[in-house]
Structure formats: structure tokens, C-alpha cells
Amino acid sequence: MIAAPCSRCYFSIGLAFALSAIATIVFGPQQQGVQIPSWLLAAYRSRLQISGYRVFLVVSGAVTAAALAYLFDYTLFGARIRAAVDNRVAAEGIGIKVDRLFVTTFAIGTALAGVGGALSIEMLGSIRPSRSNTSRCF
């Protein structure tokens, strides 16, 4: 039995609410502090003053970009994604499970977005849904 698209949406929203409630029960409703290691708080001085955390973010971004470029250009996974994007019907015809492939690609993207959000905490400061604090970014 195939579920209607609307029921899938309701299930996804309900699952998000349930996971949010479970996280509140396990970790509590208060924000949890994040301690940055001391070696990331050091400042490097040359012509520009750059914190160690910003250097860490740049290096992390470069490593992630290189890993993604390798993943999509030189692996079977990347070849399958390219094939499915170019011609979905042909990709399904040769046995590629396109739906599963797209879900996996979406999961990788959301995981990277979550990691990016977690790494931005030091630069953005306290993040609350009720207010926006972007003054520390610039």
C-alpha cells in the first residue's frame, strides 16, 4: 500500500515534533553551553588578526569541499547520481534505485547543513528562535 503524499507530510511533521519532545526530555529545555577548545581560541597575527576558530572553519570547509568533489567525481556513488540526474528512466532501467539514491543525497546535504550550523555557534553566539543575532558575523 502506497501512502498519499499528504499523509507522508503529516508523518514527517509529527516525527519532527516527537523528536523535538524527546530531545527536550533528554537534554532539558535550557540551552546547553558549548566549550570551544583553547587551541581554537588563539589569535594569529600577521597583517590581519584571525582567530584560530576562523582558520579551523576555513580548513574544515576546504576539506569538506574536496571530499564532496571526490565523492561526486570519482566514486560509483557520484556516477550513479550523475546518471540519475541526467536520465532518471535510463538509470532505473539499469538497476539504480533512484529514490533511495536521492534520499541518501538529501541526507548527506542535511547532515552537512547541521554540521555547518553547529560550527557557526562560536561566530553567531547564542542562537534562539525568538531573536536574530547576526551582529557578531560581520
PDB file of C-alpha atoms in Angstrom:
ATOM      1  CA  MET A   1       0.000   0.000   0.000  1.00  0.00           C
ATOM      2  CA  ILE A   2       1.404   3.378  -1.009  1.00  0.00           C
ATOM      3  CA  ALA A   3       0.677   6.296   1.296  1.00  0.00           C
ATOM      4  CA  ALA A   4      -0.751   9.516  -0.096  1.00  0.00           C
ATOM      5  CA  PRO A   5       1.711  12.432  -0.295  1.00  0.00           C
ATOM      6  CA  CYS A   6      -0.303  14.375   2.286  1.00  0.00           C
ATOM      7  CA  SER A   7      -0.042  11.579   4.858  1.00  0.00           C
ATOM      8  CA  ARG A   8       3.726  11.440   4.329  1.00  0.00           C
ATOM      9  CA  CYS A   9       3.904  15.146   5.068  1.00  0.00           C
ATOM     10  CA  TYR A  10       1.815  14.721   8.232  1.00  0.00           C
ATOM     11  CA  PHE A  11       4.032  11.848   9.318  1.00  0.00           C
ATOM     12  CA  SER A  12       7.182  13.921   8.775  1.00  0.00           C
ATOM     13  CA  ILE A  13       5.808  16.847  10.786  1.00  0.00           C
ATOM     14  CA  GLY A  14       4.648  14.535  13.560  1.00  0.00           C
ATOM     15  CA  LEU A  15       8.032  12.824  13.634  1.00  0.00           C
ATOM     16  CA  ALA A  16       9.768  16.212  13.917  1.00  0.00           C
ATOM     17  CA  PHE A  17       7.534  17.176  16.854  1.00  0.00           C
ATOM     18  CA  ALA A  18       8.117  13.825  18.542  1.00  0.00           C
ATOM     19  CA  LEU A  19      11.903  14.051  18.145  1.00  0.00           C
ATOM     20  CA  SER A  20      11.844  17.608  19.473  1.00  0.00           C
ATOM     21  CA  ALA A  21       9.899  16.477  22.535  1.00  0.00           C
ATOM     22  CA  ILE A  22      12.285  13.564  23.113  1.00  0.00           C
ATOM     23  CA  ALA A  23      15.283  15.912  22.885  1.00  0.00           C
ATOM     24  CA  THR A  24      13.631  18.263  25.400  1.00  0.00           C
ATOM     25  CA  ILE A  25      13.017  15.364  27.786  1.00  0.00           C
ATOM     26  CA  VAL A  26      16.570  14.020  27.467  1.00  0.00           C
ATOM     27  CA  PHE A  27      18.550  17.290  27.444  1.00  0.00           C
ATOM     28  CA  GLY A  28      16.130  19.669  29.155  1.00  0.00           C
ATOM     29  CA  PRO A  29      14.558  22.886  27.868  1.00  0.00           C
ATOM     30  CA  GLN A  30      17.574  25.093  28.660  1.00  0.00           C
ATOM     31  CA  GLN A  31      20.272  25.834  26.131  1.00  0.00           C
ATOM     32  CA  GLN A  32      23.385  23.769  26.581  1.00  0.00           C
ATOM     33  CA  GLY A  33      26.723  25.548  26.712  1.00  0.00           C
ATOM     34  CA  VAL A  34      29.415  24.756  24.190  1.00  0.00           C
ATOM     35  CA  GLN A  35      33.059  24.874  25.267  1.00  0.00           C
ATOM     36  CA  ILE A  36      35.489  25.666  22.486  1.00  0.00           C
ATOM     37  CA  PRO A  37      38.971  24.136  22.946  1.00  0.00           C
ATOM     38  CA  SER A  38      41.610  26.657  23.961  1.00  0.00           C
ATOM     39  CA  TRP A  39      43.767  25.967  20.897  1.00  0.00           C
ATOM     40  CA  LEU A  40      40.897  27.204  18.701  1.00  0.00           C
ATOM     41  CA  LEU A  41      40.580  30.457  20.639  1.00  0.00           C
ATOM     42  CA  ALA A  42      44.141  31.608  19.937  1.00  0.00           C
ATOM     43  CA  ALA A  43      44.579  34.575  17.609  1.00  0.00           C
ATOM     44  CA  TYR A  44      47.025  34.513  14.701  1.00  0.00           C
ATOM     45  CA  ARG A  45      48.526  37.850  13.865  1.00  0.00           C
ATOM     46  CA  SER A  46      50.028  38.920  10.627  1.00  0.00           C
ATOM     47  CA  ARG A  47      48.636  41.745   8.535  1.00  0.00           C
ATOM     48  CA  LEU A  48      45.208  40.532   9.595  1.00  0.00           C
ATOM     49  CA  GLN A  49      44.197  39.279  13.003  1.00  0.00           C
ATOM     50  CA  ILE A  50      42.464  35.937  12.528  1.00  0.00           C
ATOM     51  CA  SER A  51      41.183  33.715  15.303  1.00  0.00           C
ATOM     52  CA  GLY A  52      42.098  30.055  15.362  1.00  0.00           C
ATOM     53  CA  TYR A  53      38.430  29.159  15.070  1.00  0.00           C
ATOM     54  CA  ARG A  54      38.081  31.022  11.782  1.00  0.00           C
ATOM     55  CA  VAL A  55      41.150  29.220  10.437  1.00  0.00           C
ATOM     56  CA  PHE A  56      39.566  25.957  11.581  1.00  0.00           C
ATOM     57  CA  LEU A  57      36.336  26.847   9.754  1.00  0.00           C
ATOM     58  CA  VAL A  58      38.171  27.683   6.530  1.00  0.00           C
ATOM     59  CA  VAL A  59      40.197  24.468   6.668  1.00  0.00           C
ATOM     60  CA  SER A  60      37.076  22.427   7.510  1.00  0.00           C
ATOM     61  CA  GLY A  61      35.214  23.977   4.587  1.00  0.00           C
ATOM     62  CA  ALA A  62      38.086  23.286   2.196  1.00  0.00           C
ATOM     63  CA  VAL A  63      38.372  19.660   3.341  1.00  0.00           C
ATOM     64  CA  THR A  64      34.601  19.177   3.032  1.00  0.00           C
ATOM     65  CA  ALA A  65      34.539  20.712  -0.442  1.00  0.00           C
ATOM     66  CA  ALA A  66      37.420  18.483  -1.562  1.00  0.00           C
ATOM     67  CA  ALA A  67      35.736  15.396  -0.094  1.00  0.00           C
ATOM     68  CA  LEU A  68      32.463  16.207  -1.860  1.00  0.00           C
ATOM     69  CA  ALA A  69      34.246  16.868  -5.149  1.00  0.00           C
ATOM     70  CA  TYR A  70      35.985  13.497  -4.844  1.00  0.00           C
ATOM     71  CA  LEU A  71      32.722  11.772  -3.859  1.00  0.00           C
ATOM     72  CA  PHE A  72      30.790  13.123  -6.828  1.00  0.00           C
ATOM     73  CA  ASP A  73      33.548  12.927  -9.449  1.00  0.00           C
ATOM     74  CA  TYR A  74      35.470   9.728  -8.695  1.00  0.00           C
ATOM     75  CA  THR A  75      33.164   7.235  -6.968  1.00  0.00           C
ATOM     76  CA  LEU A  76      30.410   4.895  -8.073  1.00  0.00           C
ATOM     77  CA  PHE A  77      28.005   6.864  -5.875  1.00  0.00           C
ATOM     78  CA  GLY A  78      28.773  10.043  -7.810  1.00  0.00           C
ATOM     79  CA  ALA A  79      28.438   8.267 -11.145  1.00  0.00           C
ATOM     80  CA  ARG A  80      25.032   6.963 -10.102  1.00  0.00           C
ATOM     81  CA  ILE A  81      23.908  10.442  -9.055  1.00  0.00           C
ATOM     82  CA  ARG A  82      25.045  11.920 -12.367  1.00  0.00           C
ATOM     83  CA  ALA A  83      23.272   9.148 -14.267  1.00  0.00           C
ATOM     84  CA  ALA A  84      20.050   9.585 -12.287  1.00  0.00           C
ATOM     85  CA  VAL A  85      20.051  13.350 -12.761  1.00  0.00           C
ATOM     86  CA  ASP A  86      20.763  13.109 -16.489  1.00  0.00           C
ATOM     87  CA  ASN A  87      18.179  10.433 -17.268  1.00  0.00           C
ATOM     88  CA  ARG A  88      16.106   9.007 -14.440  1.00  0.00           C
ATOM     89  CA  VAL A  89      14.298   6.420 -16.562  1.00  0.00           C
ATOM     90  CA  ALA A  90      17.527   5.025 -18.015  1.00  0.00           C
ATOM     91  CA  ALA A  91      19.135   4.931 -14.556  1.00  0.00           C
ATOM     92  CA  GLU A  92      16.182   2.991 -13.179  1.00  0.00           C
ATOM     93  CA  GLY A  93      16.367   0.721 -16.222  1.00  0.00           C
ATOM     94  CA  ILE A  94      19.924  -0.344 -15.421  1.00  0.00           C
ATOM     95  CA  GLY A  95      19.039  -1.098 -11.799  1.00  0.00           C
ATOM     96  CA  ILE A  96      19.879   2.094  -9.935  1.00  0.00           C
ATOM     97  CA  LYS A  97      17.419   2.709  -7.106  1.00  0.00           C
ATOM     98  CA  VAL A  98      16.954   6.393  -7.865  1.00  0.00           C
ATOM     99  CA  ASP A  99      14.613   7.199  -4.980  1.00  0.00           C
ATOM    100  CA  ARG A 100      16.993   5.689  -2.445  1.00  0.00           C
ATOM    101  CA  LEU A 101      19.899   7.492  -4.097  1.00  0.00           C
ATOM    102  CA  PHE A 102      18.150  10.861  -3.890  1.00  0.00           C
ATOM    103  CA  VAL A 103      17.178  10.257  -0.263  1.00  0.00           C
ATOM    104  CA  THR A 104      20.800   9.440   0.559  1.00  0.00           C
ATOM    105  CA  THR A 105      21.991  12.574  -1.229  1.00  0.00           C
ATOM    106  CA  PHE A 106      19.433  14.646   0.667  1.00  0.00           C
ATOM    107  CA  ALA A 107      20.551  13.066   3.954  1.00  0.00           C
ATOM    108  CA  ILE A 108      24.177  13.957   3.210  1.00  0.00           C
ATOM    109  CA  GLY A 109      23.143  17.536   2.462  1.00  0.00           C
ATOM    110  CA  THR A 110      21.095  17.890   5.628  1.00  0.00           C
ATOM    111  CA  ALA A 111      23.881  16.391   7.723  1.00  0.00           C
ATOM    112  CA  LEU A 112      26.327  18.909   6.275  1.00  0.00           C
ATOM    113  CA  ALA A 113      23.853  21.721   6.961  1.00  0.00           C
ATOM    114  CA  GLY A 114      23.581  20.565  10.575  1.00  0.00           C
ATOM    115  CA  VAL A 115      27.342  20.428  10.972  1.00  0.00           C
ATOM    116  CA  GLY A 116      27.620  23.884   9.434  1.00  0.00           C
ATOM    117  CA  GLY A 117      25.041  25.224  11.876  1.00  0.00           C
ATOM    118  CA  ALA A 118      26.821  23.626  14.810  1.00  0.00           C
ATOM    119  CA  LEU A 119      30.172  25.032  13.733  1.00  0.00           C
ATOM    120  CA  SER A 120      28.708  28.525  13.357  1.00  0.00           C
ATOM    121  CA  ILE A 121      27.738  28.746  17.042  1.00  0.00           C
ATOM    122  CA  GLU A 122      31.036  30.341  18.055  1.00  0.00           C
ATOM    123  CA  MET A 123      30.718  33.065  15.434  1.00  0.00           C
ATOM    124  CA  LEU A 124      26.994  33.727  15.851  1.00  0.00           C
ATOM    125  CA  GLY A 125      26.861  33.496  19.617  1.00  0.00           C
ATOM    126  CA  SER A 126      23.656  32.463  21.319  1.00  0.00           C
ATOM    127  CA  ILE A 127      21.008  31.388  18.849  1.00  0.00           C
ATOM    128  CA  ARG A 128      17.379  31.450  19.891  1.00  0.00           C
ATOM    129  CA  PRO A 129      14.311  31.113  17.698  1.00  0.00           C
ATOM    130  CA  SER A 130      12.863  34.305  19.201  1.00  0.00           C
ATOM    131  CA  ARG A 131      15.658  36.656  18.122  1.00  0.00           C
ATOM    132  CA  SER A 132      18.284  37.010  15.464  1.00  0.00           C
ATOM    133  CA  ASN A 133      21.855  37.809  16.464  1.00  0.00           C
ATOM    134  CA  THR A 134      23.907  38.361  13.352  1.00  0.00           C
ATOM    135  CA  SER A 135      25.809  41.424  14.543  1.00  0.00           C
ATOM    136  CA  ARG A 136      28.810  39.257  15.522  1.00  0.00           C
ATOM    137  CA  CYS A 137      29.128  37.830  11.996  1.00  0.00           C
ATOM    138  CA  PHE A 138      30.369  40.966  10.350  1.00  0.00           C
TER     139      PHE A 138
END
